[in-house]
Amino acid sequence: MLATQMRLMYVKFFEERGHKEIASASLIPDNDPSVLFTTAGMHPLVPYLLGERHPMGKRLVSVQKCIRTDDIEEVGDGFHHTYFEMLGNWSLGDYFKEESIQMSFTFLTDVVGIPIHKLAVTVFEGHEKIPKDTEAYAIWKRIGLGDDQIYYYGMKENWWGPAGETGPCGPDTEIFYDIGTDFCGDDCGPACNCGKFVEIWNNVFMQYNRLPDGSFVMLEQKNVDTGMSLERILTIFNHMESNYETDLFAPIIQSIENLTGTALSKANEREYRIIADHMRAVTFILGDNKRINPSNTGQGYILRRLIRRVIRLIKMMGVPENILPQIAEVIISIYAPVYPELSANRDYIHRELEKELSLFVRTLEHGLKVAEKVFFSLMKGDCLEGETIFRLFDTFGFPPEFTEELAKEKGISVDIEGFRTLLTLHQEKSRSAAQGLFKGGLADHSGQTAKLHTATHLLHSALRRVLGDDVFQRGSNINAERLRFDFSFDRKMTENELNQVSKIVNQAISEGLDIVCDEMPVEEALDSGAIGVFETRYDEVVKVYSIGDYSREICGGPHATNTSELRSFKILKEESSSSGVRRIKAVVG
Ligand code: ATP
Ligand code: MG
């Protein structure tokens, strides 16, 4: 079966059961400073999981583009990717455990055809303040799973959320596929990472609300949030051994074979998989309408790391040419029919890949000079310290594999263990920084962020009024202190233009206008002059927020109720964000 058929089959199955399809959101989350990328189908649905009404109803289904940077190190096995597509279905205060589990089971056994003995599931074993999920256990039993197929696990494995310190959270039940190898030992089960069990689907039951004092109360609106990897279910359907054999990957692997002139083998399998996986993530990040470019911060940094890792692997294989654009081209042709943004941004993808390659080559040349100096002071038989390898890598961007290679040529040994220790230390530091970022995030729907969000709409339309209709939003990021707004425009704004924009926004604030929300099909919204939509299906019902004659924009909210709540608006900074994209930081109050 082809991926296209699997996507359709999944969506149709849930449509037949009353779900409405919503489009994949961008890979770059809007108005959410807590994470760099969309990591799951639930991500764009957070306001609705928190209780806001969704215009499409209580049962939703989607195929969502996702990036998981936490899984980069896992890439190389058969089932983990940096980029993947998540098939998801949701109940917003509608069905709960019984129906959710039943539907997943029917899809897996009837539609995909998995024999029941190949399934294993996990349920929540309970924790201090929360009882065991005997309800989910009983449902699985009733459906026909044996006691030896149902496993109880704790908080770490079978509990989700809340996204911040407080909010909706609950137990989940995860469904695994047994690939048929023997149990690796006494404790082997779905939580074991020996490879016997592959997780297919995760059904989260949001039934509790965690309060600031750490206690849990039952939620009024109970939700179900599920997610399953398109790649994995396709592999299982086709009785393949890894996701790389499916039609989502096979042409990419083949192009790597052709371009390097070397066939896939056990010896190079891991490298080929990493190249294919990373190039797919890179193509999707560059191909996103938000126009991220390689840089040293945020999403741009992840992008840079992925591109450079691919270049490094290809160079290590002794291939002198820059084959990245050709690989990207194969990926565009696989995916463009489903994700047209990839062909729309094809030139941009190529331009940025070329630019990053020449920058990296310069970095390597410079790093090489520094490395040669280091080696000059060493004698044959000496050992290069881990700290020096780390400095070459961290300060000069010179990859440790290259240092190792140079050392080998000169008969010098290297303390790679020492380097790894330093690298882990460094990664832990940046990970805890990222988690700090996460805490502030998702659940923040405070009054201040709603006001800044409303200010973003006013700013967007004021920019279009002053600079012309070619201006449109490229990205937006709001935290409790300020708004940040990226828009397409290719030069610095003049003082005069900035003043005019500021004046229009403040005028709207002083008029004390109500922010009005209507729901309508997206086509009607666009006909009525509403702006602000990147990717939506044409039959989708959306929310349109209007602010007097100033602004009319498609958006999920939340917003202030009246512009007077914003009190005043001030632009702090206007600067370049990337080529053709400007960035404004502003505050209200
Ligand atoms: P795993 O234990 O396999 O890493 P997970 O527990 O991280 O999965 P969830 O966060 O529950 O997964 O995500 C829901 C579903 O998304 C999983 O059941 C799986 O099908 C899929 N998934 C998660 N991470 C990846 C990935 N890196 N590549 C492909 N699919 C993934
Ligand atoms: Mg899991």
XYZ file of C-alpha atoms and ligand atoms in Angstrom:
621
model
C 0.000 0.000 0.000
C 1.100 3.548 -0.742
C 1.204 6.346 1.821
C -1.456 8.319 -0.047
C -3.890 5.428 0.355
C -3.122 5.049 4.039
C -3.753 8.762 4.727
C -7.076 8.580 2.912
C -8.067 5.333 4.588
C -7.415 6.719 8.047
C -9.271 9.973 7.476
C -12.196 8.193 5.838
C -12.496 5.725 8.722
C -12.913 8.568 11.199
C -15.089 10.660 8.893
C -17.460 7.720 8.716
C -17.579 7.924 12.503
C -18.578 11.577 12.628
C -15.162 13.277 12.568
C -14.369 16.384 10.532
C -10.995 16.654 8.853
C -8.778 19.617 9.697
C -5.690 20.555 7.681
C -2.130 20.111 8.868
C -0.924 23.294 10.547
C 2.513 24.719 9.798
C 5.555 23.020 11.323
C 6.291 26.304 13.078
C 3.732 26.943 15.822
C 1.981 30.282 15.875
C 1.826 32.344 19.028
C 3.539 29.683 21.037
C 6.954 30.504 22.415
C 7.103 27.222 24.349
C 8.323 24.884 21.615
C 10.257 25.326 18.393
C 8.259 22.937 16.233
C 4.867 21.307 16.072
C 5.559 17.961 17.744
C 2.123 16.343 17.612
C -1.294 16.652 16.036
C -2.693 18.008 19.292
C -0.386 20.987 19.223
C -2.535 23.307 17.072
C -5.579 22.150 19.049
C -4.426 23.254 22.492
C -6.934 26.135 22.898
C -9.761 23.714 22.107
C -8.479 21.046 24.461
C -8.475 23.766 27.111
C -12.161 24.357 26.544
C -12.569 26.770 23.646
C -15.232 25.649 21.162
C -13.875 24.347 17.865
C -15.777 25.621 14.797
C -15.655 22.156 13.191
C -17.278 20.448 16.157
C -16.378 17.905 18.790
C -14.905 15.141 16.635
C -11.825 15.973 14.606
C -9.322 14.069 12.489
C -6.064 15.235 10.896
C -2.750 14.318 9.320
C -0.232 16.658 10.920
C 3.364 17.402 9.918
C 5.594 17.021 12.984
C 9.235 17.575 13.920
C 10.738 15.988 17.046
C 14.214 17.258 17.808
C 14.369 15.012 20.886
C 14.421 12.001 18.597
C 17.361 13.055 16.412
C 19.688 10.653 18.219
C 17.262 7.754 17.672
C 17.298 8.204 13.912
C 18.966 5.246 12.230
C 16.660 2.617 13.709
C 13.716 1.563 11.575
C 10.981 3.613 13.240
C 12.102 6.982 14.614
C 12.276 10.097 12.488
C 13.015 13.747 12.931
C 10.104 14.626 10.652
C 7.037 12.415 10.502
C 3.324 12.653 9.871
C 0.965 12.039 12.745
C -2.465 10.597 12.104
C -4.707 11.893 14.884
C -8.315 11.836 16.000
C -9.879 13.869 18.798
C -12.906 14.022 20.966
C -13.498 17.455 22.485
C -15.858 16.619 25.330
C -17.579 13.943 23.229
C -16.726 10.210 23.239
C -14.302 8.881 25.813
C -12.343 5.704 26.615
C -14.786 3.051 25.433
C -15.422 4.439 21.975
C -11.856 5.653 21.471
C -10.293 2.280 22.234
C -12.937 0.469 20.212
C -12.313 2.659 17.147
C -8.519 2.259 17.332
C -8.906 -1.492 17.699
C -11.292 -1.751 14.747
C -9.002 0.334 12.562
C -5.935 -1.740 13.410
C -7.539 -5.167 13.142
C -10.242 -4.717 10.477
C -8.748 -2.040 8.232
C -5.006 -2.593 8.640
C -5.521 -6.320 9.246
C -3.217 -6.796 12.225
C -3.916 -10.159 13.915
C -4.974 -9.597 17.505
C -2.101 -11.676 18.946
C 0.396 -9.186 17.433
C -0.934 -6.384 19.635
C 0.162 -5.400 23.129
C -1.188 -2.438 25.059
C -0.229 -0.458 28.125
C -2.484 1.284 30.650
C -1.865 3.528 33.661
C -1.082 1.749 36.940
C -1.989 4.702 39.176
C 0.016 7.069 41.327
C -0.272 8.633 44.829
C -3.311 10.776 44.099
C -4.639 9.051 41.007
C -6.268 5.619 40.799
C -5.266 2.829 38.476
C -6.972 2.982 35.076
C -8.965 -0.218 35.530
C -11.550 1.173 33.127
C -9.164 1.096 30.152
C -7.918 -2.332 31.236
C -11.466 -3.702 31.309
C -12.243 -2.311 27.867
C -9.202 -4.014 26.360
C -10.169 -7.271 28.046
C -13.706 -7.067 26.771
C -12.468 -6.418 23.238
C -10.542 -9.646 23.369
C -6.961 -9.019 24.513
C -5.502 -11.499 26.987
C -4.079 -10.509 30.381
C -0.630 -11.255 28.971
C -1.168 -8.561 26.324
C -2.114 -5.741 28.720
C 0.635 -4.113 30.776
C 0.355 -1.625 33.620
C 2.950 1.164 33.738
C 3.398 4.333 35.789
C 3.678 8.089 35.316
C 6.730 7.959 33.076
C 5.126 5.712 30.473
C 1.388 6.202 30.646
C 0.590 9.703 31.776
C 0.296 12.860 29.752
C 0.554 16.508 30.797
C -0.271 19.049 31.849
C 1.465 21.104 29.174
C 2.483 23.705 31.746
C 2.314 23.577 35.551
C -1.465 23.348 35.569
C -4.248 22.287 33.225
C -5.732 19.211 31.538
C -3.844 15.945 31.911
C -4.590 12.270 32.270
C -3.677 8.647 31.705
C -3.117 7.166 28.276
C -3.237 3.777 26.698
C -0.565 2.957 24.145
C -0.866 0.313 21.475
C 2.188 -1.646 20.363
C 2.970 -4.063 17.570
C 4.992 -7.134 18.435
C 7.531 -7.602 15.656
C 7.930 -11.244 16.619
C 11.363 -11.532 18.156
C 11.714 -13.238 21.538
C 11.356 -11.396 24.819
C 14.839 -10.143 25.652
C 14.562 -10.895 29.375
C 12.343 -11.027 32.457
C 11.387 -7.361 32.402
C 10.784 -7.202 28.669
C 7.501 -5.639 27.648
C 6.240 -2.702 25.633
C 8.307 -0.263 27.729
C 11.518 -2.126 26.919
C 13.568 -0.638 24.119
C 15.056 -3.878 22.832
C 12.993 -3.469 19.664
C 10.495 -6.284 20.164
C 7.622 -3.839 20.550
C 7.001 -0.856 18.267
C 4.617 1.795 19.541
C 1.901 2.423 16.976
C -0.716 4.559 18.640
C -1.144 6.600 21.769
C -4.637 7.445 23.072
C -4.552 10.102 25.787
C -7.559 10.503 28.046
C -7.598 14.031 29.422
C -9.853 13.619 32.412
C -8.081 15.546 35.198
C -7.230 19.160 35.804
C -4.047 19.766 37.767
C -4.490 22.732 40.092
C -1.753 25.132 41.266
C -1.609 23.375 44.687
C -0.695 20.103 42.946
C -4.050 18.420 43.453
C -6.124 16.824 40.700
C -9.826 17.342 40.063
C -12.052 15.781 37.403
C -12.313 17.899 34.257
C -15.699 19.106 33.112
C -14.854 18.633 29.497
C -13.100 15.290 29.063
C -11.074 14.988 25.861
C -9.423 12.252 23.876
C -6.226 13.031 21.990
C -4.636 10.333 19.850
C -1.609 10.088 17.610
C -0.142 7.436 15.338
C 2.759 7.627 12.920
C 1.797 7.313 9.255
C 5.226 5.827 8.529
C 4.937 3.096 11.162
C 1.414 1.952 10.342
C 2.278 1.869 6.649
C 5.317 -0.318 7.357
C 3.229 -2.685 9.451
C 0.451 -2.855 6.873
C 2.984 -3.767 4.205
C 4.786 -6.335 6.399
C 8.016 -4.416 5.899
C 10.919 -4.336 8.307
C 11.510 -0.609 8.510
C 9.869 2.656 7.488
C 12.635 3.146 4.929
C 11.146 0.447 2.703
C 7.853 2.321 2.226
C 7.141 4.571 -0.746
C 7.801 7.581 1.523
C 11.472 6.653 1.711
C 12.437 4.090 -0.926
C 12.943 6.706 -3.707
C 15.086 8.825 -1.360
C 17.328 5.885 -0.462
C 17.567 5.016 -4.143
C 18.609 8.561 -5.046
C 21.355 8.411 -2.412
C 22.571 5.168 -3.966
C 22.586 6.721 -7.429
C 24.197 9.998 -6.408
C 26.935 8.416 -4.301
C 27.410 5.526 -6.700
C 27.278 3.113 -3.753
C 24.514 0.564 -3.123
C 22.793 0.304 0.236
C 24.366 -2.346 2.460
C 24.433 -3.352 6.122
C 27.644 -1.342 6.459
C 26.203 1.984 5.303
C 22.549 1.459 6.271
C 22.639 3.761 9.300
C 24.241 6.624 7.365
C 21.798 6.273 4.458
C 18.874 6.346 6.852
C 20.169 9.435 8.638
C 20.769 11.241 5.346
C 17.286 10.349 4.079
C 15.604 11.262 7.369
C 17.433 14.547 7.853
C 17.000 15.658 4.254
C 13.274 15.042 4.574
C 13.118 17.173 7.739
C 15.276 19.864 6.112
C 13.111 19.961 2.986
C 9.954 20.287 5.062
C 11.370 23.014 7.335
C 12.687 25.026 4.368
C 9.493 24.266 2.459
C 7.246 25.601 5.210
C 5.524 28.860 4.363
C 6.980 30.403 7.508
C 10.325 30.574 5.692
C 12.839 29.485 8.298
C 16.488 29.793 7.263
C 19.640 28.231 8.747
C 20.941 30.337 11.638
C 22.404 30.062 15.119
C 19.183 30.287 17.095
C 15.803 28.613 17.414
C 14.394 26.670 14.493
C 17.181 27.971 12.261
C 19.766 26.301 14.472
C 18.083 22.911 14.296
C 17.871 23.312 10.527
C 21.575 24.191 10.350
C 22.536 21.170 12.461
C 20.526 18.820 10.264
C 21.988 20.187 7.021
C 25.547 20.114 8.351
C 25.188 16.592 9.639
C 24.132 15.468 6.170
C 27.002 17.325 4.477
C 29.424 15.758 6.948
C 28.129 12.233 6.363
C 28.315 12.675 2.628
C 31.863 14.062 2.818
C 32.888 11.179 5.075
C 31.653 8.826 2.376
C 34.130 10.500 0.042
C 31.539 12.122 -2.221
C 32.899 15.494 -3.332
C 29.773 16.939 -4.982
C 26.954 18.769 -3.284
C 24.185 16.241 -3.744
C 21.776 17.797 -1.231
C 19.694 19.707 -3.790
C 19.139 16.557 -5.849
C 17.994 14.628 -2.788
C 15.685 17.517 -1.844
C 14.241 17.403 -5.346
C 13.297 13.732 -4.939
C 11.615 14.553 -1.631
C 9.685 17.425 -3.191
C 8.412 15.120 -5.913
C 7.260 12.499 -3.391
C 5.427 14.975 -1.195
C 4.307 17.939 -3.323
C 0.964 16.353 -4.315
C -0.015 16.304 -0.627
C 2.022 19.287 0.606
C 1.976 21.859 -2.229
C 3.990 24.312 -0.111
C 7.064 22.239 -1.037
C 6.789 23.031 -4.734
C 5.721 26.611 -4.027
C 8.938 27.086 -2.021
C 11.198 25.012 -4.260
C 13.487 27.928 -5.248
C 13.837 28.972 -1.638
C 14.753 25.406 -0.600
C 17.503 25.257 -3.225
C 18.840 28.723 -2.502
C 19.146 28.117 1.218
C 20.770 24.695 0.746
C 23.411 26.201 -1.551
C 24.052 29.099 0.825
C 24.443 26.847 3.833
C 26.795 24.554 1.966
C 29.175 27.373 1.044
C 29.073 28.768 4.581
C 29.861 25.362 6.027
C 32.715 24.801 3.600
C 34.230 28.088 4.805
C 33.755 27.031 8.434
C 35.461 23.743 7.683
C 38.414 25.452 6.008
C 38.854 27.772 8.959
C 38.442 24.900 11.442
C 40.998 22.903 9.501
C 43.577 25.667 9.926
C 42.962 25.814 13.676
C 43.098 22.021 13.901
C 46.402 21.909 12.001
C 47.871 24.364 14.500
C 46.713 22.130 17.342
C 48.260 19.089 15.713
C 51.500 20.956 15.028
C 52.237 20.981 18.751
C 51.630 17.243 19.086
C 53.941 14.325 18.354
C 53.216 10.960 16.831
C 51.871 8.720 19.633
C 50.400 11.658 21.623
C 46.747 11.825 22.607
C 44.467 14.743 21.767
C 42.370 15.810 24.773
C 38.602 15.661 24.748
C 38.484 19.320 25.667
C 40.363 20.356 22.538
C 38.106 18.237 20.332
C 35.125 19.872 21.996
C 36.540 23.387 21.539
C 37.177 22.743 17.844
C 33.592 21.593 17.547
C 31.842 24.132 19.752
C 33.802 27.273 18.829
C 34.855 26.536 15.269
C 32.084 24.196 14.148
C 34.703 21.588 13.243
C 33.113 18.121 13.445
C 34.758 15.585 15.803
C 34.724 12.925 13.072
C 37.004 15.182 10.995
C 39.312 15.747 13.954
C 39.497 11.988 14.432
C 40.339 11.489 10.785
C 43.122 14.098 10.817
C 44.534 12.582 13.995
C 44.590 9.143 12.448
C 46.571 10.444 9.485
C 49.156 11.873 11.851
C 49.341 8.845 14.132
C 47.826 10.683 17.088
C 45.139 9.090 19.279
C 42.046 10.987 20.431
C 40.117 11.042 23.708
C 36.674 10.616 22.170
C 35.219 9.494 25.515
C 36.324 12.785 27.085
C 34.755 14.642 24.186
C 31.455 12.734 24.574
C 31.309 13.531 28.296
C 31.693 17.246 27.592
C 29.140 17.102 24.796
C 26.566 15.363 27.019
C 27.122 17.962 29.718
C 26.593 20.705 27.166
C 23.451 19.049 25.766
C 21.959 18.614 29.231
C 22.467 22.302 29.851
C 20.682 23.301 26.679
C 17.955 20.746 27.280
C 17.105 22.154 30.694
C 17.078 25.604 29.129
C 14.576 24.291 26.574
C 12.429 22.789 29.312
C 12.364 26.143 31.078
C 11.015 27.490 27.821
C 8.369 24.792 27.820
C 7.049 25.598 31.283
C 6.073 29.134 30.334
C 4.224 27.957 27.304
C 1.268 26.047 25.987
C -1.100 26.720 28.848
C -0.518 30.470 28.822
C -3.754 31.988 27.712
C -3.600 34.896 30.100
C -5.214 38.257 29.487
C -1.889 39.784 28.508
C -1.172 37.302 25.719
C -4.737 37.719 24.425
C -4.191 41.505 24.252
C -0.870 41.088 22.450
C -2.549 38.695 20.060
C -5.194 41.304 19.250
C -2.411 43.869 18.776
C -0.811 41.466 16.271
C -3.947 41.575 14.117
C -4.025 45.368 14.204
C -0.329 45.508 13.373
C -0.737 43.070 10.475
C -3.459 45.131 8.809
C -1.718 48.457 9.539
C 1.433 47.138 7.842
C -0.585 46.137 4.795
C -2.203 49.549 4.701
C 1.127 51.389 4.869
C 3.394 49.048 2.899
C 0.985 47.397 0.476
C -0.873 44.128 0.037
C 2.257 42.083 -0.637
C 2.903 42.171 3.054
C 1.689 39.121 4.909
C 2.427 37.304 8.096
C 5.372 34.925 8.126
C 5.335 34.112 11.795
C 4.229 35.312 15.167
C 5.467 34.629 18.656
C 3.938 36.017 21.819
C 5.051 35.793 25.413
C 3.752 37.631 28.479
C 6.028 40.619 27.798
C 5.936 41.347 24.091
C 4.782 40.341 20.652
C 7.097 39.430 17.818
C 5.729 39.573 14.296
C 7.500 38.443 11.105
C 6.217 39.571 7.733
C 7.240 39.470 4.099
C 8.865 42.751 3.038
C 12.256 43.223 1.447
C 13.783 46.361 2.952
C 14.139 48.248 6.197
C 11.055 50.300 7.080
C 11.539 54.062 7.283
C 10.955 56.059 10.458
C 7.952 57.612 8.787
C 6.411 54.259 7.889
C 6.907 52.969 11.423
C 5.186 56.076 12.808
C 2.259 55.667 10.455
C 1.800 52.007 11.422
C 1.988 52.844 15.104
C -0.530 55.644 14.657
C -3.091 53.395 12.945
C -2.878 50.765 15.681
C -3.200 53.368 18.439
C -6.134 54.951 16.630
C -7.960 51.596 16.653
C -7.205 51.244 20.353
C -8.526 54.715 21.175
C -11.786 54.014 19.319
C -12.651 51.264 21.842
C -13.801 48.731 19.225
C -15.312 45.361 20.093
C -13.498 42.319 18.719
C -16.177 40.287 16.973
C -15.872 36.579 16.213
C -17.872 34.849 13.428
C -17.696 31.307 12.149
C -17.955 30.504 8.435
C -16.493 28.238 5.717
C -12.982 29.332 4.793
C -14.008 30.185 1.235
C -16.651 32.612 2.454
C -14.148 34.101 4.888
C -11.635 34.737 2.113
C -14.350 36.210 -0.141
C -15.284 38.616 2.630
C -11.709 39.910 2.640
C -10.398 38.043 5.646
C -6.634 37.433 5.689
C -4.332 35.244 7.727
C -4.602 31.736 6.466
C -1.679 29.539 5.529
C -2.916 26.018 5.166
C -6.585 25.127 5.455
C -8.894 22.861 3.613
C -11.384 24.687 1.504
C -14.436 23.150 3.101
C -13.205 23.901 6.598
C -15.211 26.134 8.930
C -13.028 28.790 10.543
C -13.252 31.615 13.051
C -12.976 35.119 11.684
C -12.076 37.918 14.093
C -13.055 41.446 13.026
C -11.970 44.703 14.603
C -14.091 47.541 13.191
C -12.865 48.434 9.703
C -9.314 47.862 10.832
C -8.862 44.136 10.652
C -10.531 40.950 9.539
C -8.485 37.833 10.074
C -8.910 34.061 10.222
C -7.505 32.816 13.496
C -8.124 30.489 16.455
C -8.021 33.135 19.155
C -8.075 33.935 22.023
C -8.431 37.714 21.855
C -9.237 40.741 23.997
C -12.923 41.690 23.911
C -12.440 45.397 23.232
C -9.448 47.273 21.795
C -9.508 49.728 24.721
C -8.087 46.918 26.913
C -4.805 47.286 25.017
C -4.466 50.903 26.264
C -1.557 51.759 23.958
C 0.790 50.184 21.430
C 4.497 50.743 20.971
C 6.982 49.339 18.444
C 10.289 48.509 20.141
C 12.282 47.344 17.152
C 12.135 46.688 13.419
C 14.848 44.427 12.038
C 15.667 41.823 9.417
C 14.593 38.262 10.204
C 15.758 36.468 7.100
C 15.981 37.337 3.424
C 12.732 39.004 2.383
C 11.330 38.829 5.896
C 11.255 41.676 8.472
C 10.581 41.378 12.187
C 8.819 43.769 14.548
C 8.843 43.575 18.333
C 6.176 45.567 20.137
C 4.384 45.940 23.475
C 0.968 47.073 24.681
C -0.199 48.656 27.931
P 8.285 6.078 20.976
O 8.184 5.496 22.357
O 8.203 5.072 19.884
O 9.437 7.012 20.827
P 6.531 8.193 21.797
O 6.122 7.646 23.105
O 7.566 9.229 21.789
O 6.972 6.999 20.815
P 4.075 9.656 21.420
O 4.652 10.896 21.982
O 3.088 8.906 22.237
O 5.253 8.667 21.000
O 3.512 9.980 19.961
C 2.391 9.350 19.387
C 2.766 8.471 18.200
O 3.607 9.160 17.281
C 3.549 7.211 18.557
O 2.681 6.198 18.946
C 4.254 6.897 17.262
O 3.396 6.192 16.378
C 4.504 8.251 16.670
N 5.883 8.731 16.867
C 6.402 9.306 17.973
N 7.678 9.677 17.786
C 7.974 9.349 16.498
C 9.134 9.502 15.677
N 10.237 10.091 16.127
N 9.079 9.053 14.401
C 7.956 8.468 13.918
N 6.849 8.309 14.637
C 6.834 8.737 15.909
Mg 5.408 6.468 24.418
